[in-house]
């Protein structure tokens, strides 16, 4: 779950990301979008 190898990570309400996507989420860049449910599956 370090996001460096691009492994899929389940985040929050079914949000799946990997690699740079995971890094972006943990930087808080997409946090508000995720909380709004826009990127949840």
Short mmCIF file of N, CA and C in Angstrom, two decimals:
data_model
loop_
_atom_site.label_atom_id
_atom_site.label_comp_id
_atom_site.label_asym_id
_atom_site.label_seq_id
_atom_site.Cartn_x
_atom_site.Cartn_y
_atom_site.Cartn_z
N UNK A 1 0.82 -1.22 0.00
CA UNK A 1 0.00 0.00 0.00
C UNK A 1 0.86 1.27 0.00
N UNK A 2 2.08 1.15 -0.54
CA UNK A 2 2.92 2.34 -0.58
C UNK A 2 2.68 3.15 -1.85
N UNK A 3 1.96 2.55 -2.81
CA UNK A 3 1.62 3.27 -4.02
C UNK A 3 2.76 3.38 -5.02
N UNK A 4 3.94 2.88 -4.64
CA UNK A 4 5.10 3.01 -5.51
C UNK A 4 5.13 1.98 -6.63
N UNK A 5 4.51 0.83 -6.39
CA UNK A 5 4.54 -0.24 -7.39
C UNK A 5 3.26 -0.28 -8.21
N UNK A 6 2.35 0.65 -7.94
CA UNK A 6 1.13 0.74 -8.71
C UNK A 6 0.08 -0.28 -8.34
N UNK A 7 0.27 -0.97 -7.22
CA UNK A 7 -0.74 -1.94 -6.78
C UNK A 7 -2.05 -1.24 -6.48
N UNK A 8 -3.15 -1.92 -6.80
CA UNK A 8 -4.46 -1.33 -6.56
C UNK A 8 -4.70 -1.17 -5.06
N UNK A 9 -5.27 -0.05 -4.68
CA UNK A 9 -5.56 0.21 -3.28
C UNK A 9 -7.02 0.60 -3.16
N UNK A 10 -7.73 -0.04 -2.24
CA UNK A 10 -9.12 0.32 -2.02
C UNK A 10 -9.16 1.42 -0.96
N UNK A 11 -9.74 2.55 -1.31
CA UNK A 11 -9.70 3.71 -0.43
C UNK A 11 -11.11 4.23 -0.20
N UNK A 12 -11.49 4.34 1.05
CA UNK A 12 -12.80 4.90 1.37
C UNK A 12 -13.92 4.04 0.82
N UNK A 13 -14.89 4.69 0.18
CA UNK A 13 -16.08 4.00 -0.31
C UNK A 13 -15.84 3.32 -1.65
N UNK A 14 -14.93 2.36 -1.67
CA UNK A 14 -14.69 1.59 -2.87
C UNK A 14 -13.84 2.31 -3.91
N UNK A 15 -13.20 3.39 -3.55
CA UNK A 15 -12.34 4.09 -4.50
C UNK A 15 -11.07 3.28 -4.72
N UNK A 16 -10.81 2.93 -5.96
CA UNK A 16 -9.64 2.12 -6.29
C UNK A 16 -8.63 2.97 -7.04
N UNK A 17 -7.39 2.94 -6.58
CA UNK A 17 -6.35 3.72 -7.23
C UNK A 17 -5.04 2.97 -7.16
N UNK A 18 -4.05 3.46 -7.87
CA UNK A 18 -2.73 2.84 -7.82
C UNK A 18 -1.67 3.83 -8.26
N UNK A 19 -0.44 3.58 -7.90
CA UNK A 19 0.67 4.43 -8.33
C UNK A 19 0.47 5.88 -7.95
N UNK A 20 0.52 6.76 -8.95
CA UNK A 20 0.43 8.19 -8.71
C UNK A 20 -0.93 8.59 -8.17
N UNK A 21 -1.97 7.85 -8.52
CA UNK A 21 -3.30 8.15 -8.00
C UNK A 21 -3.33 8.05 -6.49
N UNK A 22 -2.64 7.02 -5.97
CA UNK A 22 -2.57 6.81 -4.53
C UNK A 22 -1.81 7.95 -3.87
N UNK A 23 -0.73 8.36 -4.50
CA UNK A 23 0.07 9.47 -3.98
C UNK A 23 -0.75 10.75 -3.95
N UNK A 24 -1.53 10.97 -5.01
CA UNK A 24 -2.35 12.17 -5.12
C UNK A 24 -3.38 12.23 -4.00
N UNK A 25 -4.03 11.08 -3.74
CA UNK A 25 -5.05 11.02 -2.69
C UNK A 25 -4.43 11.36 -1.34
N UNK A 26 -3.27 10.77 -1.06
CA UNK A 26 -2.66 10.99 0.25
C UNK A 26 -2.03 12.36 0.39
N UNK A 27 -1.87 13.06 -0.74
CA UNK A 27 -1.41 14.45 -0.65
C UNK A 27 -2.57 15.38 -0.34
N UNK A 28 -3.80 14.82 -0.43
CA UNK A 28 -4.99 15.60 -0.12
C UNK A 28 -5.57 16.32 -1.32
N UNK A 29 -4.96 16.12 -2.50
CA UNK A 29 -5.40 16.83 -3.69
C UNK A 29 -6.82 16.46 -4.10
N UNK A 30 -7.17 15.18 -3.93
CA UNK A 30 -8.48 14.71 -4.36
C UNK A 30 -9.39 14.38 -3.19
N UNK A 31 -8.96 14.73 -2.00
CA UNK A 31 -9.71 14.33 -0.80
C UNK A 31 -11.14 14.87 -0.81
N UNK A 32 -11.30 16.13 -1.14
CA UNK A 32 -12.64 16.74 -1.17
C UNK A 32 -13.52 16.08 -2.21
N UNK A 33 -12.93 15.73 -3.36
CA UNK A 33 -13.69 15.08 -4.43
C UNK A 33 -14.17 13.71 -3.97
N UNK A 34 -13.29 12.98 -3.29
CA UNK A 34 -13.65 11.67 -2.78
C UNK A 34 -14.76 11.79 -1.74
N UNK A 35 -14.64 12.77 -0.87
CA UNK A 35 -15.65 12.97 0.16
C UNK A 35 -17.01 13.32 -0.44
N UNK A 36 -16.98 13.96 -1.60
CA UNK A 36 -18.23 14.33 -2.26
C UNK A 36 -18.85 13.13 -2.95
N UNK A 37 -18.06 12.07 -3.13
CA UNK A 37 -18.57 10.85 -3.74
C UNK A 37 -18.41 10.82 -5.24
N UNK A 38 -17.75 11.82 -5.80
CA UNK A 38 -17.63 11.93 -7.25
C UNK A 38 -16.77 10.81 -7.84
N UNK A 39 -15.79 10.35 -7.07
CA UNK A 39 -14.87 9.35 -7.60
C UNK A 39 -15.08 7.97 -6.98
N UNK A 40 -16.13 7.81 -6.20
CA UNK A 40 -16.37 6.51 -5.58
C UNK A 40 -17.13 5.62 -6.54
N UNK A 41 -16.86 4.33 -6.46
CA UNK A 41 -17.51 3.39 -7.37
C UNK A 41 -18.82 2.88 -6.80
#
